[in-house]
Amino acid sequence: MKPTLLLVEAPGPRRELLSLAFQGQGWRVLLAAGVEPLVRALRESMPVHLVLAPAGLLTAAGPLDALREALTAAGAALWVEAPPAEQEALRRPGVPVTGFLSASLSLGQRVEAVRQALPPDAREADDGRAPLRVLVAEDDPVYRKLLRLALTPFRFELLEAEDGMAALELARRRRPDVVLSDVLMPRLDGFRLCLALRQDPKLARVPVILTHATAPDELDLRMAANVGANGFVRRAQGDDELVATLLRESRAEGPLPAPVPGELSTEPHLYSMVRQLERRVGLLEQAERTARESEERYRLVVSGSYDGVWDWDVRDQRMYWSPRLLEMLGMKPEDFPGTSEAFLARVHPEDRDEVASALARHLEQGTPYDVSFRLRHEAGGYRSCVSRGRALRDAQGRPVRMAGIIGDVTEQLRLYREAREAVRVRDEFLAVAAHELRTPLAALRLRVQGTAAALKHEHRVAPERLERALVAADRQVQRLADLVEGLLDVSQMQGHAPRLNLEDVDLGQVVRDVVLRSEEMAARAGCLLVVRDVAPAVGRWDALRLGQVVSHLLVNAVKFGPGRPVELEVQADADTAFLAVRDHGIGIAPDRVDGLFRRFERAVPTRNYGGLGLGLYRLHRIVEAHGGEVAVTSIPGQGATFRVRLPRAGPPASHA
């Protein structure tokens, strides 16, 4: 069944054009100029598949009941043309609006939107007519593609040719229904193509529409009439006017009369001159378009670049700074006077002479201008920058202008310094780790070699001597094991918190056990372990990890306070347990306290004290995993006190 549309539109060119476009698709089109004619048409002309109406139709409250009844009886879908801002307001209760069409749609988009709105069975109906065959003669591939997109919704059969001669040959092989031809084409332009078609008996009655990028003047229109063209249309990106002309001419009774064979009624030399002028104008327009695109591309590059751009007129000493450069220095356009002196005034005093000399050498000798310097920020302080530039010279080689970029590398320098510091710390750690591992290995090797030599050269070795050697070797093996375990532990702590085996643990008992195990180590250093107050403090903790915390605090205290007492104290209240370990050693410098718990951080030089610089980091991570805190207070030369606070309920995650 052929689709039937009911178009509600006031009489005029727009209604005529829409009706023509819809009929060109093989659809039956009914017209109405208001609500009452619409209702009458729905009742008398059923079936109607789709009603297309403007937004103003629904503003009248009176006939809406009748409209609703007529739409329901006809089974028609109501589509309303309205801008997006008005669509929600038009969804009035009781009015069966099926959908909306935007008022800004092109003619082709409107045809396609109506096609999609039709019921599927009506949409696929075929009236048996062959599609309109349109021959497009156009040498510009970009516009040819745009024209193809504009004509696609109309379901035409498109034939394309790149010049007038190819279009003429194609038309003779496959007779078109309409020809769209650009007037400026190689080999055969649009005027002569139209003349050739009019002089061919088989093609004489084919409508020809000429197109051009500019509006036709009086001479263009006269020449179009002389060669028998049906119309002359300025092409634009939307091309609704061109499509409208094509639709009208495809249904017209016939073409204009053919001209006298073999002649143009304009003088040949005038015709040739006009074509040359047209070609030159086209070339100028192309050059202007290219220049505009190049300028726009430059603006986009400059605005999107992370570097600032500067341009210096050497003759009058005026200097331009791009918005990005001003933003980089926290400035507004009015803050920069636009002179080379103002630029140099913002350069750091220590860098100013070098920058001025580099500019002078480039202008006088052509030496590459590539410098690093610091520029003052409007908020204070300086930004580290790099700049490159090049001078433009006149015919005599004198510099007249210089332009370049300035990039802010402050952040890159900071990252570079951090990376360099990280490499330094890594290398220092590797050296210390090698030393720490080598020392017990050397001692162990000496003990083993000595025992082996004694067993080889003596028939009998005193058991006491052998026992001492084995005890010493075991101590060095244990030291190696502790070092390796510490390294593995720190590696695991990098990715996640230490794993805890939580149970009810008495912190006081943990301290007493560690003190008992550490008495021999403290005695070798001449330290007395003093347990001042150890109150019962039971909490949900990991006993092994707490033992590591207490043990490391004791080892540190003995290491940095040999020959002096080390005091331990445990206190507790209802919610929290407190551990304090105090030594009377060398203390910690105030500027080293803040970073003391970071990896590889040291409060003393490596050459004076051993260790990997990982103990306090491990301690801090263990206490942190328990939901606690660790802090240190120290006076250089008088010792240090480490205080650990632990919640007795355990880590927050364990009782959340």
PDB file of C-alpha atoms in Angstrom, residues 402-565:
ATOM      1  CA  MET A 402      62.495  37.043  15.562  1.00  0.00           C
ATOM      2  CA  ALA A 403      60.053  34.443  16.868  1.00  0.00           C
ATOM      3  CA  GLY A 404      60.255  31.369  19.043  1.00  0.00           C
ATOM      4  CA  ILE A 405      58.880  29.428  21.981  1.00  0.00           C
ATOM      5  CA  ILE A 406      59.371  29.403  25.749  1.00  0.00           C
ATOM      6  CA  GLY A 407      58.633  26.156  27.612  1.00  0.00           C
ATOM      7  CA  ASP A 408      58.156  25.779  31.357  1.00  0.00           C
ATOM      8  CA  VAL A 409      60.350  22.884  32.534  1.00  0.00           C
ATOM      9  CA  THR A 410      60.035  23.503  36.273  1.00  0.00           C
ATOM     10  CA  GLU A 411      58.119  20.282  36.842  1.00  0.00           C
ATOM     11  CA  GLN A 412      60.446  18.295  34.583  1.00  0.00           C
ATOM     12  CA  LEU A 413      63.468  19.569  36.522  1.00  0.00           C
ATOM     13  CA  ARG A 414      61.799  18.623  39.810  1.00  0.00           C
ATOM     14  CA  LEU A 415      61.120  15.111  38.540  1.00  0.00           C
ATOM     15  CA  TYR A 416      64.681  14.899  37.218  1.00  0.00           C
ATOM     16  CA  ARG A 417      66.128  15.898  40.596  1.00  0.00           C
ATOM     17  CA  GLU A 418      63.868  13.406  42.369  1.00  0.00           C
ATOM     18  CA  ALA A 419      64.912  10.660  39.965  1.00  0.00           C
ATOM     19  CA  ARG A 420      68.571  11.545  40.438  1.00  0.00           C
ATOM     20  CA  GLU A 421      68.133  11.507  44.214  1.00  0.00           C
ATOM     21  CA  ALA A 422      66.358   8.142  43.988  1.00  0.00           C
ATOM     22  CA  VAL A 423      69.265   6.748  41.961  1.00  0.00           C
ATOM     23  CA  ARG A 424      71.711   8.120  44.545  1.00  0.00           C
ATOM     24  CA  VAL A 425      69.753   6.554  47.402  1.00  0.00           C
ATOM     25  CA  ARG A 426      69.557   3.260  45.511  1.00  0.00           C
ATOM     26  CA  ASP A 427      73.301   3.187  44.845  1.00  0.00           C
ATOM     27  CA  GLU A 428      74.047   4.063  48.469  1.00  0.00           C
ATOM     28  CA  PHE A 429      71.683   1.357  49.670  1.00  0.00           C
ATOM     29  CA  LEU A 430      73.298  -1.237  47.393  1.00  0.00           C
ATOM     30  CA  ALA A 431      76.728  -0.296  48.728  1.00  0.00           C
ATOM     31  CA  VAL A 432      75.539  -0.482  52.338  1.00  0.00           C
ATOM     32  CA  ALA A 433      73.668  -3.741  51.730  1.00  0.00           C
ATOM     33  CA  ALA A 434      76.767  -5.294  50.151  1.00  0.00           C
ATOM     34  CA  HIS A 435      78.846  -4.186  53.132  1.00  0.00           C
ATOM     35  CA  GLU A 436      76.290  -5.419  55.672  1.00  0.00           C
ATOM     36  CA  LEU A 437      76.059  -8.814  53.990  1.00  0.00           C
ATOM     37  CA  ARG A 438      79.801  -9.111  53.433  1.00  0.00           C
ATOM     38  CA  THR A 439      80.692  -8.483  57.095  1.00  0.00           C
ATOM     39  CA  PRO A 440      78.959 -11.536  58.656  1.00  0.00           C
ATOM     40  CA  LEU A 441      79.966 -13.648  55.672  1.00  0.00           C
ATOM     41  CA  ALA A 442      83.645 -12.752  56.227  1.00  0.00           C
ATOM     42  CA  ALA A 443      83.393 -13.479  59.960  1.00  0.00           C
ATOM     43  CA  LEU A 444      81.611 -16.768  59.298  1.00  0.00           C
ATOM     44  CA  ARG A 445      84.211 -17.765  56.732  1.00  0.00           C
ATOM     45  CA  LEU A 446      87.079 -17.029  59.155  1.00  0.00           C
ATOM     46  CA  ARG A 447      85.438 -19.112  61.889  1.00  0.00           C
ATOM     47  CA  VAL A 448      84.851 -22.028  59.544  1.00  0.00           C
ATOM     48  CA  GLN A 449      88.375 -21.842  58.083  1.00  0.00           C
ATOM     49  CA  GLY A 450      89.932 -21.623  61.548  1.00  0.00           C
ATOM     50  CA  THR A 451      87.993 -24.609  62.830  1.00  0.00           C
ATOM     51  CA  ALA A 452      88.777 -26.594  59.680  1.00  0.00           C
ATOM     52  CA  ALA A 453      92.516 -25.826  60.044  1.00  0.00           C
ATOM     53  CA  ALA A 454      92.507 -26.842  63.701  1.00  0.00           C
ATOM     54  CA  LEU A 455      90.812 -30.123  62.897  1.00  0.00           C
ATOM     55  CA  LYS A 456      93.289 -30.778  60.081  1.00  0.00           C
ATOM     56  CA  HIS A 457      96.558 -30.077  61.936  1.00  0.00           C
ATOM     57  CA  GLU A 458      95.629 -31.308  65.461  1.00  0.00           C
ATOM     58  CA  HIS A 459      94.682 -34.802  66.362  1.00  0.00           C
ATOM     59  CA  ARG A 460      92.247 -33.621  68.958  1.00  0.00           C
ATOM     60  CA  VAL A 461      90.390 -30.265  69.338  1.00  0.00           C
ATOM     61  CA  ALA A 462      89.196 -29.214  72.738  1.00  0.00           C
ATOM     62  CA  PRO A 463      85.385 -29.357  72.903  1.00  0.00           C
ATOM     63  CA  GLU A 464      85.284 -25.908  74.492  1.00  0.00           C
ATOM     64  CA  ARG A 465      87.155 -24.382  71.540  1.00  0.00           C
ATOM     65  CA  LEU A 466      84.929 -26.123  69.008  1.00  0.00           C
ATOM     66  CA  GLU A 467      81.810 -24.989  70.883  1.00  0.00           C
ATOM     67  CA  ARG A 468      82.970 -21.335  70.891  1.00  0.00           C
ATOM     68  CA  ALA A 469      83.625 -21.456  67.169  1.00  0.00           C
ATOM     69  CA  LEU A 470      80.230 -22.956  66.414  1.00  0.00           C
ATOM     70  CA  VAL A 471      78.439 -20.414  68.635  1.00  0.00           C
ATOM     71  CA  ALA A 472      80.240 -17.563  66.877  1.00  0.00           C
ATOM     72  CA  ALA A 473      79.402 -19.037  63.451  1.00  0.00           C
ATOM     73  CA  ASP A 474      75.766 -19.466  64.440  1.00  0.00           C
ATOM     74  CA  ARG A 475      75.657 -15.817  65.521  1.00  0.00           C
ATOM     75  CA  GLN A 476      76.892 -14.689  62.107  1.00  0.00           C
ATOM     76  CA  VAL A 477      74.412 -17.003  60.334  1.00  0.00           C
ATOM     77  CA  GLN A 478      71.620 -15.517  62.438  1.00  0.00           C
ATOM     78  CA  ARG A 479      72.791 -12.019  61.517  1.00  0.00           C
ATOM     79  CA  LEU A 480      72.677 -12.953  57.831  1.00  0.00           C
ATOM     80  CA  ALA A 481      69.215 -14.461  58.232  1.00  0.00           C
ATOM     81  CA  ASP A 482      67.982 -11.298  59.958  1.00  0.00           C
ATOM     82  CA  LEU A 483      69.316  -9.132  57.141  1.00  0.00           C
ATOM     83  CA  VAL A 484      67.708 -11.264  54.415  1.00  0.00           C
ATOM     84  CA  GLU A 485      64.434 -11.490  56.333  1.00  0.00           C
ATOM     85  CA  GLY A 486      64.402  -7.711  56.727  1.00  0.00           C
ATOM     86  CA  LEU A 487      64.908  -7.181  53.001  1.00  0.00           C
ATOM     87  CA  LEU A 488      62.125  -9.621  52.100  1.00  0.00           C
ATOM     88  CA  ASP A 489      59.808  -8.086  54.675  1.00  0.00           C
ATOM     89  CA  VAL A 490      60.354  -4.572  53.308  1.00  0.00           C
ATOM     90  CA  SER A 491      59.774  -5.818  49.752  1.00  0.00           C
ATOM     91  CA  GLN A 492      56.398  -7.252  50.768  1.00  0.00           C
ATOM     92  CA  MET A 493      55.467  -4.119  52.706  1.00  0.00           C
ATOM     93  CA  GLN A 494      55.932  -2.022  49.550  1.00  0.00           C
ATOM     94  CA  GLY A 495      52.795  -3.444  47.970  1.00  0.00           C
ATOM     95  CA  HIS A 496      50.528  -3.935  50.972  1.00  0.00           C
ATOM     96  CA  ALA A 497      50.367  -3.719  54.754  1.00  0.00           C
ATOM     97  CA  PRO A 498      52.042  -6.494  56.781  1.00  0.00           C
ATOM     98  CA  ARG A 499      49.883  -9.544  57.327  1.00  0.00           C
ATOM     99  CA  LEU A 500      48.868  -9.884  60.969  1.00  0.00           C
ATOM    100  CA  ASN A 501      47.972 -12.988  62.994  1.00  0.00           C
ATOM    101  CA  LEU A 502      45.746 -11.355  65.606  1.00  0.00           C
ATOM    102  CA  GLU A 503      45.245 -12.837  69.060  1.00  0.00           C
ATOM    103  CA  ASP A 504      45.069 -11.692  72.687  1.00  0.00           C
ATOM    104  CA  VAL A 505      48.609 -10.551  73.499  1.00  0.00           C
ATOM    105  CA  ASP A 506      50.078  -8.981  76.649  1.00  0.00           C
ATOM    106  CA  LEU A 507      52.402  -6.178  75.532  1.00  0.00           C
ATOM    107  CA  GLY A 508      54.163  -6.270  78.922  1.00  0.00           C
ATOM    108  CA  GLN A 509      54.999  -9.946  78.479  1.00  0.00           C
ATOM    109  CA  VAL A 510      56.284  -9.302  74.944  1.00  0.00           C
ATOM    110  CA  VAL A 511      58.626  -6.613  76.321  1.00  0.00           C
ATOM    111  CA  ARG A 512      59.912  -8.900  79.104  1.00  0.00           C
ATOM    112  CA  ASP A 513      60.611 -11.717  76.614  1.00  0.00           C
ATOM    113  CA  VAL A 514      62.515  -9.414  74.234  1.00  0.00           C
ATOM    114  CA  VAL A 515      64.528  -7.906  77.105  1.00  0.00           C
ATOM    115  CA  LEU A 516      65.486 -11.403  78.264  1.00  0.00           C
ATOM    116  CA  ARG A 517      66.673 -12.364  74.768  1.00  0.00           C
ATOM    117  CA  SER A 518      68.563  -9.078  74.339  1.00  0.00           C
ATOM    118  CA  GLU A 519      70.544  -9.013  77.593  1.00  0.00           C
ATOM    119  CA  GLU A 520      73.623 -10.669  76.065  1.00  0.00           C
ATOM    120  CA  MET A 521      73.614  -8.259  73.114  1.00  0.00           C
ATOM    121  CA  ALA A 522      73.262  -5.277  75.474  1.00  0.00           C
ATOM    122  CA  ALA A 523      76.012  -6.579  77.769  1.00  0.00           C
ATOM    123  CA  ARG A 524      78.472  -6.761  74.837  1.00  0.00           C
ATOM    124  CA  ALA A 525      77.765  -3.043  74.193  1.00  0.00           C
ATOM    125  CA  GLY A 526      78.049  -2.161  77.875  1.00  0.00           C
ATOM    126  CA  CYS A 527      74.375  -1.192  78.143  1.00  0.00           C
ATOM    127  CA  LEU A 528      72.100  -1.890  81.092  1.00  0.00           C
ATOM    128  CA  LEU A 529      68.472  -2.631  80.197  1.00  0.00           C
ATOM    129  CA  VAL A 530      66.249  -0.914  82.772  1.00  0.00           C
ATOM    130  CA  VAL A 531      62.557  -1.920  82.838  1.00  0.00           C
ATOM    131  CA  ARG A 532      60.988   0.883  84.848  1.00  0.00           C
ATOM    132  CA  ASP A 533      57.322   0.043  84.667  1.00  0.00           C
ATOM    133  CA  VAL A 534      55.669  -2.785  82.757  1.00  0.00           C
ATOM    134  CA  ALA A 535      51.927  -2.829  83.421  1.00  0.00           C
ATOM    135  CA  PRO A 536      49.670  -5.599  82.057  1.00  0.00           C
ATOM    136  CA  ALA A 537      48.338  -4.466  78.668  1.00  0.00           C
ATOM    137  CA  VAL A 538      46.364  -7.093  76.772  1.00  0.00           C
ATOM    138  CA  GLY A 539      45.143  -6.285  73.231  1.00  0.00           C
ATOM    139  CA  ARG A 540      44.275  -7.854  69.851  1.00  0.00           C
ATOM    140  CA  TRP A 541      47.714  -7.817  68.251  1.00  0.00           C
ATOM    141  CA  ASP A 542      50.267  -9.955  66.415  1.00  0.00           C
ATOM    142  CA  ALA A 543      52.750 -11.179  69.036  1.00  0.00           C
ATOM    143  CA  LEU A 544      55.553 -11.883  66.524  1.00  0.00           C
ATOM    144  CA  ARG A 545      55.254  -8.437  64.891  1.00  0.00           C
ATOM    145  CA  LEU A 546      55.160  -6.663  68.270  1.00  0.00           C
ATOM    146  CA  GLY A 547      58.288  -8.568  69.218  1.00  0.00           C
ATOM    147  CA  GLN A 548      59.984  -7.214  66.078  1.00  0.00           C
ATOM    148  CA  VAL A 549      58.978  -3.669  67.058  1.00  0.00           C
ATOM    149  CA  VAL A 550      60.362  -3.957  70.608  1.00  0.00           C
ATOM    150  CA  SER A 551      63.479  -5.771  69.412  1.00  0.00           C
ATOM    151  CA  HIS A 552      64.322  -3.123  66.834  1.00  0.00           C
ATOM    152  CA  LEU A 553      63.823  -0.285  69.304  1.00  0.00           C
ATOM    153  CA  LEU A 554      66.212  -2.038  71.736  1.00  0.00           C
ATOM    154  CA  VAL A 555      68.807  -2.722  69.005  1.00  0.00           C
ATOM    155  CA  ASN A 556      68.666   0.928  67.925  1.00  0.00           C
ATOM    156  CA  ALA A 557      69.010   2.187  71.505  1.00  0.00           C
ATOM    157  CA  VAL A 558      72.031  -0.043  72.181  1.00  0.00           C
ATOM    158  CA  LYS A 559      73.606   0.791  68.801  1.00  0.00           C
ATOM    159  CA  PHE A 560      73.464   4.572  69.226  1.00  0.00           C
ATOM    160  CA  GLY A 561      73.989   4.688  73.034  1.00  0.00           C
ATOM    161  CA  PRO A 562      76.707   2.109  73.874  1.00  0.00           C
ATOM    162  CA  GLY A 563      77.874   2.050  77.466  1.00  0.00           C
ATOM    163  CA  ARG A 564      74.744   3.812  78.722  1.00  0.00           C
ATOM    164  CA  PRO A 565      71.458   2.527  80.159  1.00  0.00           C
TER     165      PRO A 565
END
